CSV table of C-alpha atoms in Angstrom, one decimal:
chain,number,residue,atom,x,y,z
Q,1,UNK,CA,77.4,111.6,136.4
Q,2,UNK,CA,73.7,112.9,135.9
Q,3,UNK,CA,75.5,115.9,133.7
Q,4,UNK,CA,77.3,113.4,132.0
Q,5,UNK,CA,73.8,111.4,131.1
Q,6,UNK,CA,72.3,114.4,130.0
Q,7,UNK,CA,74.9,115.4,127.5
Q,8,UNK,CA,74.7,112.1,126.2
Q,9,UNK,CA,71.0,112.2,125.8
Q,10,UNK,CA,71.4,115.4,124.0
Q,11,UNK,CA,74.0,113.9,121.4
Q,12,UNK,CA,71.6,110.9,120.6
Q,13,UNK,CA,68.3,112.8,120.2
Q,14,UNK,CA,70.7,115.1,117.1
Q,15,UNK,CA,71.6,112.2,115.6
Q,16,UNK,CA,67.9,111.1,115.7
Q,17,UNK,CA,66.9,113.9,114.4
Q,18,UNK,CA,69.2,113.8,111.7
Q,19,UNK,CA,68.5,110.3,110.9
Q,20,UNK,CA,64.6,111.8,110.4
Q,21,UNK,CA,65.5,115.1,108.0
Q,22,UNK,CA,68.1,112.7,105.7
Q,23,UNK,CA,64.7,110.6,105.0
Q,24,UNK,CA,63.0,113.0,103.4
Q,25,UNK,CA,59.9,114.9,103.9
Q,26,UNK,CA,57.5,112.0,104.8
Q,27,UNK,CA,54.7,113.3,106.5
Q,28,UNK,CA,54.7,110.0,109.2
Q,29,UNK,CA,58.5,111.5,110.0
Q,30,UNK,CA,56.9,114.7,111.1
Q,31,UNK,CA,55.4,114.3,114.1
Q,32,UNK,CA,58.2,112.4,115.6
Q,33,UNK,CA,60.6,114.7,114.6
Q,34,UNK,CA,58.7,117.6,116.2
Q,35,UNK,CA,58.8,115.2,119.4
Q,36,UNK,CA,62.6,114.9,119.2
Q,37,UNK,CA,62.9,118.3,119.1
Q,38,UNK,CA,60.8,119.0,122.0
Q,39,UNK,CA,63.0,116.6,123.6
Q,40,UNK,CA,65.8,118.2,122.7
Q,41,UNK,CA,64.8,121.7,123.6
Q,42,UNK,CA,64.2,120.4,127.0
Q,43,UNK,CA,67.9,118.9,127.3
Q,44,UNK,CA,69.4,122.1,126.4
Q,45,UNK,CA,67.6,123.9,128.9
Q,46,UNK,CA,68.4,121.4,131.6
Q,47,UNK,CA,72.6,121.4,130.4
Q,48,UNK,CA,72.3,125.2,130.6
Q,49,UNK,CA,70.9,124.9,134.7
Q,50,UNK,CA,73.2,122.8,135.1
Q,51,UNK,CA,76.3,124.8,134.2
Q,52,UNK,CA,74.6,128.0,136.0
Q,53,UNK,CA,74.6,125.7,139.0
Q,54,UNK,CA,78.0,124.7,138.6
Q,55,UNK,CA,79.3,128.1,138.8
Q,56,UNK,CA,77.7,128.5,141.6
Q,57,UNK,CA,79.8,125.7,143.3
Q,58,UNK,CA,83.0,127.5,142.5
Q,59,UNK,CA,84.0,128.8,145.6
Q,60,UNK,CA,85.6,132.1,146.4
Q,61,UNK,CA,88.7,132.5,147.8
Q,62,UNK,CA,87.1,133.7,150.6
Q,63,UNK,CA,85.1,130.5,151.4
Q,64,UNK,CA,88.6,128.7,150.5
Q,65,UNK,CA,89.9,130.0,153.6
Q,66,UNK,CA,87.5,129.3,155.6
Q,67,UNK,CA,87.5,125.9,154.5
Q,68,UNK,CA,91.1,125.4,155.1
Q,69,UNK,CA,91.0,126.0,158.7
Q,70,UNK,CA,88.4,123.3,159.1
Q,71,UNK,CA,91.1,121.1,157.9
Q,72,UNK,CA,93.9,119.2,158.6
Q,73,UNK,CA,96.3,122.2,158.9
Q,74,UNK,CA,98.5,122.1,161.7
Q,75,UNK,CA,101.3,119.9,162.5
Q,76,UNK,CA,100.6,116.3,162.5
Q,77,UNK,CA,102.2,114.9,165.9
Q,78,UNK,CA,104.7,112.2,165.8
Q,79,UNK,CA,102.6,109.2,166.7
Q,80,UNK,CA,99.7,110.0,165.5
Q,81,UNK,CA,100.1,109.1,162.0
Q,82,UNK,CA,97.4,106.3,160.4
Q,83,UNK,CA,99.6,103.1,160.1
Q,84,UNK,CA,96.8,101.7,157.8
Q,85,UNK,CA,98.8,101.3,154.4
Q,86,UNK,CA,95.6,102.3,152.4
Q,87,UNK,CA,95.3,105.3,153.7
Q,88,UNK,CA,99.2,106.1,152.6
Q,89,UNK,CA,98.9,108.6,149.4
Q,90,UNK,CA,98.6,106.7,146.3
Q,91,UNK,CA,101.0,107.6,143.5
Q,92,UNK,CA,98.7,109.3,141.5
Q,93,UNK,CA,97.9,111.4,144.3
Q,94,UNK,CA,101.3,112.1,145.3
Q,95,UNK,CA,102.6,113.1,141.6
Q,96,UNK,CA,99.5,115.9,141.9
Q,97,UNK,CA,101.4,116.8,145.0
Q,98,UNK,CA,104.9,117.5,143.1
Q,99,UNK,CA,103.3,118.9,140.1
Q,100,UNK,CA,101.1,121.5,142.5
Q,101,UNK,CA,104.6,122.1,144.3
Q,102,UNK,CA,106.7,122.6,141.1
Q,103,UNK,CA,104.2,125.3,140.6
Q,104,UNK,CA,105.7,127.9,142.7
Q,105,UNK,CA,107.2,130.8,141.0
Q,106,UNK,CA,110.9,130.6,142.1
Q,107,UNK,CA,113.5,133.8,142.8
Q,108,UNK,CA,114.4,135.6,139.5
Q,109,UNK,CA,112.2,132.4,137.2
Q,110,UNK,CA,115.0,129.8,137.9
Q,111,UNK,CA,114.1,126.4,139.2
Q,112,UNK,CA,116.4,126.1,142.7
Q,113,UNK,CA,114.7,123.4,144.0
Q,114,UNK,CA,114.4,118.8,144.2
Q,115,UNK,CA,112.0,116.9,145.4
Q,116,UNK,CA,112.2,113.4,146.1
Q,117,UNK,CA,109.0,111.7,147.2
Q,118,UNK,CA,109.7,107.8,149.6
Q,119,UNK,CA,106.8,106.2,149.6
Q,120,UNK,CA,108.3,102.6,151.1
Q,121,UNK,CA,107.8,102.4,154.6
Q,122,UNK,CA,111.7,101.5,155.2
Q,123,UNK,CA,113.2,104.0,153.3
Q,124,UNK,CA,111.0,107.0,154.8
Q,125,UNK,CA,112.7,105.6,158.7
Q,126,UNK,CA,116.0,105.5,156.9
Q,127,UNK,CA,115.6,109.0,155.8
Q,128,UNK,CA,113.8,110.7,158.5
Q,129,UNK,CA,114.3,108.3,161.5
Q,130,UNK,CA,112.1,106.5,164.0
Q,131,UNK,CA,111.4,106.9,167.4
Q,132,UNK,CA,109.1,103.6,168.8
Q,133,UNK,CA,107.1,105.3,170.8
Q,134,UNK,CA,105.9,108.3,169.0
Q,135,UNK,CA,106.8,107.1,165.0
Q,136,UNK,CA,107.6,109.8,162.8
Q,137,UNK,CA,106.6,108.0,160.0
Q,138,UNK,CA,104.2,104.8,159.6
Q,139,UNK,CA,103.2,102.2,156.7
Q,140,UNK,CA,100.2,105.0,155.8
Q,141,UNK,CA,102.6,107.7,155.1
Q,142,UNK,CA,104.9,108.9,152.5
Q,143,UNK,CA,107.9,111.6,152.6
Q,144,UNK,CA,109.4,114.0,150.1
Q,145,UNK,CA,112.8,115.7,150.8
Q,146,UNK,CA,113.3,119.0,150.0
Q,147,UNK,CA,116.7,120.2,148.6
Q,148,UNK,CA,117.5,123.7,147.5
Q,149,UNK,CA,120.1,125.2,145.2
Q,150,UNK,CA,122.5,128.3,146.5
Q,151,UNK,CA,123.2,126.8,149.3
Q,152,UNK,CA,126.6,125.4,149.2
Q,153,UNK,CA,129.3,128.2,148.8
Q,154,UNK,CA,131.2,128.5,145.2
Q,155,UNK,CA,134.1,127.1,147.0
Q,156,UNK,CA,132.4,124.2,147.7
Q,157,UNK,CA,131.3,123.7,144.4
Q,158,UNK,CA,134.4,124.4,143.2
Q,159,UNK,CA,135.8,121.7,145.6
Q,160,UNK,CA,133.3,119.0,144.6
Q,161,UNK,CA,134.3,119.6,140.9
Q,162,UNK,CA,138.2,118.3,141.5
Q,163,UNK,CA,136.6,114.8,143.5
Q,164,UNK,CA,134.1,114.5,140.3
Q,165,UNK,CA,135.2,116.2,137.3
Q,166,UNK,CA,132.2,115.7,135.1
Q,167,UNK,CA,130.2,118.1,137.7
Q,168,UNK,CA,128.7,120.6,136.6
Q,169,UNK,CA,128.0,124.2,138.7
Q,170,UNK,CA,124.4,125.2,139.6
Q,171,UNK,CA,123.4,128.3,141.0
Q,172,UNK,CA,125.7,130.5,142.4
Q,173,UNK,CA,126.0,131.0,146.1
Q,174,UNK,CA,122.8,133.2,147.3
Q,175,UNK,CA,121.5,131.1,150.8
Q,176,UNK,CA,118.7,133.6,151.0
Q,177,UNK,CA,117.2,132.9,147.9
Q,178,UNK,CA,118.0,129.4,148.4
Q,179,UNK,CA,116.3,128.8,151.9
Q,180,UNK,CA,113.6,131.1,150.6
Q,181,UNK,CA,112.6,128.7,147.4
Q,182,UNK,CA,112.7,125.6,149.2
Q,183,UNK,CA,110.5,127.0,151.9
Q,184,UNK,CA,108.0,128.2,149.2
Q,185,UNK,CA,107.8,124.8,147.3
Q,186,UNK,CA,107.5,123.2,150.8
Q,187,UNK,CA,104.1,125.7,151.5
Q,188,UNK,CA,102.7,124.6,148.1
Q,189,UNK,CA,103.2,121.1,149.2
Q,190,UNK,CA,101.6,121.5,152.7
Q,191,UNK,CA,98.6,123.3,151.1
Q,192,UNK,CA,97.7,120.6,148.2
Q,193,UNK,CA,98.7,118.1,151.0
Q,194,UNK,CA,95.8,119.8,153.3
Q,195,UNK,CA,93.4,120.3,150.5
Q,196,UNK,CA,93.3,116.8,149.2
Q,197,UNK,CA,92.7,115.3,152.8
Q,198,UNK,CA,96.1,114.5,154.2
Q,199,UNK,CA,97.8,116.1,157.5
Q,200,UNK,CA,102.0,117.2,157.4
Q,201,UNK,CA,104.8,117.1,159.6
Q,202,UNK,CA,108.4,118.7,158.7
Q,203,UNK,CA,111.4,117.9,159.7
Q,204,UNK,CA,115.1,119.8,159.2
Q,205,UNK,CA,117.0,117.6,162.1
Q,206,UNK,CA,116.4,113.8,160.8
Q,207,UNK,CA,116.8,111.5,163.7
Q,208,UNK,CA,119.0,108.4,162.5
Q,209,UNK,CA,121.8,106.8,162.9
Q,210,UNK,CA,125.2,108.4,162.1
Q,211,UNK,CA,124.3,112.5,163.1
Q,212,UNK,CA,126.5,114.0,165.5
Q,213,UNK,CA,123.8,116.1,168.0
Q,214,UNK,CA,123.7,114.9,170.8
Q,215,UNK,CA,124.6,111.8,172.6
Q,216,UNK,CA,122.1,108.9,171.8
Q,217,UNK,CA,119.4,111.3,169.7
Q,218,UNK,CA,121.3,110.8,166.1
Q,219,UNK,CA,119.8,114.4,165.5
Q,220,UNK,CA,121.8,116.0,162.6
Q,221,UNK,CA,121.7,119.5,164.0
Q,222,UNK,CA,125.0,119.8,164.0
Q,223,UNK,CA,126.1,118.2,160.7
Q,224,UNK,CA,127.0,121.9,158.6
Q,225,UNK,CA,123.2,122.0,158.0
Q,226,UNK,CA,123.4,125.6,157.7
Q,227,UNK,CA,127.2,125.4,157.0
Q,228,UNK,CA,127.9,126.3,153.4
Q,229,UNK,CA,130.7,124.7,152.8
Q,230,UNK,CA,129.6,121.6,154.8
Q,231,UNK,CA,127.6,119.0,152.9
Q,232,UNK,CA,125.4,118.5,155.7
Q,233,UNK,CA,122.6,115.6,155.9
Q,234,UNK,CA,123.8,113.3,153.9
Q,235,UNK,CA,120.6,112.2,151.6
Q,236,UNK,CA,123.0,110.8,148.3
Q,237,UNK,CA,121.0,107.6,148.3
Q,238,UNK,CA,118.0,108.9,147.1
Q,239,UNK,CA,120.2,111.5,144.6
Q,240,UNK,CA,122.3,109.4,142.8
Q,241,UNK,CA,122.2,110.0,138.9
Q,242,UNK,CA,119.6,112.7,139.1
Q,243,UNK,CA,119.6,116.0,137.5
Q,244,UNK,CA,117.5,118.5,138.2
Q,245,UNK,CA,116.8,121.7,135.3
Q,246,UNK,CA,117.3,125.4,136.4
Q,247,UNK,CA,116.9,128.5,134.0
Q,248,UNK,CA,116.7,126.1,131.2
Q,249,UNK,CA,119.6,123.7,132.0
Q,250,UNK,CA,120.0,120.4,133.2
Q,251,UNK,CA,122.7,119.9,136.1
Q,252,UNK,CA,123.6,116.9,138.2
Q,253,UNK,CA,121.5,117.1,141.6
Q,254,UNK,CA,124.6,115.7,143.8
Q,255,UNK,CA,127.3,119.0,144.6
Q,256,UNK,CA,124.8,121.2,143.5
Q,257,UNK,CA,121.3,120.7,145.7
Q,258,UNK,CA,121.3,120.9,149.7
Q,259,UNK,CA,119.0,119.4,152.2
Q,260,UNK,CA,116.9,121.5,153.7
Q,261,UNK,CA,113.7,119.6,155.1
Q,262,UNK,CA,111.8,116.6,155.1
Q,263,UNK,CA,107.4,116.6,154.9
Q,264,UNK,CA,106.0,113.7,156.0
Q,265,UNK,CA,102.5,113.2,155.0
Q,266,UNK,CA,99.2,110.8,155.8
Q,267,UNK,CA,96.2,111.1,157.7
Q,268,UNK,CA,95.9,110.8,161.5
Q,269,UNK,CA,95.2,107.2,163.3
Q,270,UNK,CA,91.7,106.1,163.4
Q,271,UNK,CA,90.0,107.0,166.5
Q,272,UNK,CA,92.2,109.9,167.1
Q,273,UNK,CA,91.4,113.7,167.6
Q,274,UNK,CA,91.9,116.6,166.2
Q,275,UNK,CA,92.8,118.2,169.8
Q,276,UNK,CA,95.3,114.9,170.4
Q,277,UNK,CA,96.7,114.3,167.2
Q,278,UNK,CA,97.9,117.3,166.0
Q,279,UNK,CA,100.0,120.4,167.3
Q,280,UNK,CA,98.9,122.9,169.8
Q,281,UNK,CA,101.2,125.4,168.8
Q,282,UNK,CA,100.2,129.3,169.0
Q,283,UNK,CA,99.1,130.3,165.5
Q,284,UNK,CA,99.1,133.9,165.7
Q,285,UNK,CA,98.8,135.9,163.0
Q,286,UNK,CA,101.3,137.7,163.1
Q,287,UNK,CA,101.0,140.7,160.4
Q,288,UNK,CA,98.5,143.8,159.9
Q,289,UNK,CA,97.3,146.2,157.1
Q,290,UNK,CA,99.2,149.4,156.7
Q,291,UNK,CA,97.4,152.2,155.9
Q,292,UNK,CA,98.5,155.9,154.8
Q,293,UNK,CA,96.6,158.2,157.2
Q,294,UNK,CA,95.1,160.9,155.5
Q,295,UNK,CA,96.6,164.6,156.3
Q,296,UNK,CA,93.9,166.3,158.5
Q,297,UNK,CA,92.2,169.4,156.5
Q,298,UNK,CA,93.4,172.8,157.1
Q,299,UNK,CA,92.1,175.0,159.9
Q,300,UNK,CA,89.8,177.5,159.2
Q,301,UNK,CA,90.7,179.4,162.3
Q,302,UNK,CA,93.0,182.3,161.6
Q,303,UNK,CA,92.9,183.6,164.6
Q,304,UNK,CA,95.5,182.0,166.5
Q,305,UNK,CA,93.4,180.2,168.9
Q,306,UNK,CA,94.8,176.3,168.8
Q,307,UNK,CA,91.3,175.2,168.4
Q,308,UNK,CA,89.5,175.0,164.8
Q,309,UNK,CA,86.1,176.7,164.6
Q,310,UNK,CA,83.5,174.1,165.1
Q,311,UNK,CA,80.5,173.9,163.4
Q,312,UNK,CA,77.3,176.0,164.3
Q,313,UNK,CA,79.7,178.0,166.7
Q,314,UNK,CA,80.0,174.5,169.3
């Protein structure tokens, strides 16, 4: 705001000084122009500090990270979610969400992936479930399904085409590719999700009514998630009439697009803790730097001893 004020300052004391010059040379015009362009010196200097110190605000990726793990990161448990409705992601922020998502660079440039983001409190327990003692979703959160094109086999494409003849064929079967894309938009999501305040929680096995894991959990484990030629969990309500575009072209979400998870997202209850409201999970990290080990200089010792000289004779 103050840089804002300044830059408008600077604006009006050009015009002023315009305004003076276009008057002529009238010697009572000369002192206060001189004035105005003392003034105006001074605002130029003052915009100028402020952009140096804005560029020191920009924040290496280094202190990005470090940020981060201060944050929200880790999986929000299931009852822990703010039921406060104004704390729920408003729809400006939740379009930044999909845009940020939509920004990951998908296998060979094509565009395998749909998001749908439910904001209505009802809809998110049809879609994900609800469990009344430890709610997976609440009046403060808001979901976006993940689906991912590859998925279904070429048969079942095939077979989808004869019950719907105006279908038209996505991507051809490649599940790793697939999996792989979806699980890279769902990342982006998570990290624009952390970075603008909000906690996440996944889920792959919706709990409602109708799934056929085991008795009394409605889990849908078992539906051909991972089945190709199975349509799996059956998320067509919030599909219908949809297309989606991939490598340039626009095909018909339903037949062609797979679920693959759900992400929750909101802010923990008020009064809760980190250590209580979200996951304790081990986070290791899991990876390490491989280096190519330098080939150890040559000998100098010809004389067969399996020693090298040392230096200084030692």
């Amino acid at each position: 705001m103050k840089k804002l004020r300044i830059v408008a300052l600077f604006v009006v004391l050009i015009l002023a000084i315009s305004c003076f010059v276009a008057c002529g040379q009238d010697p009572a015009n000369d002192a206060e122009i001189k004035k105005l362009q003392e003034q105006l010196t001074a605002k130029e200097t003052e915009i100028k500090n402020l952009k140096e110190q804005a560029k020191g605000k920009i924040n290496p990726a280094t202190d990005y990270a470090e940020w981060f793990k201060e944050q929200i990161w880790r999986t929000v448990n299931n009852g822990s979610w703010s039921e406060n409705e104004a704390d729920k992601p408003t729809t400006a922020q939740i379009e930044t969400m999909l845009a940020f998502a939509s920004k990951m660079a998908c296998s060979g440039g094509k565009g395998d992936y749909f998001m749908v983001a439910i904001p209505d409190y009802n809809e998110q327990v049809k879609a994900v479930g609800q469990v009344d003692t430890a709610k997976r979703v609440t009046k403060g959160t808001v979901t976006i399904l993940v689906f991912g094109d590859r998925i279904y086999s070429n048969a079942f494409k095939e077979g989808y085409k004869i019950k719907n003849p105006d279908f038209v064929a996505g991507g051809a079967y490649a599940p790793d590719r697939g999996y792989y894309d979806a699980g890279l938009v769902s990342g982006y999501l998570n990290a624009i999700a952390v970075t603008m305040g909000f906690g996440t929680h996944y889920f792959m096995t919706p709990t409602t009514s109708g799934g056929t894991g085991a008795e009394g959990t409605g889990m849908h484990a078992d539906d051909g998630q991972f089945n190709p030629g199975s349509t799996g969990y059956d998320a067509s309500a919030w599909l219908k009439g949809k297309t989606y575009m991939n490598a340039g072209v626009e095909y018909p979400v339903l037949g062609n697009l797979k679920f693959v998870c759900a992400v929750v997202i909101g802010k923990i209850a008020k009064g809760a803790t980190i250590d209580s409201a979200l996951t304790s999970h081990e986070y290791p990290n899991n990876s390490y730097i491989y280096q190519v080990t330098p080939p150890k200089p040559a000998s100098a010792d010809i004389s067969g001893n399996k020693e090298p000289i040392k230096a200084n004779g030692k």
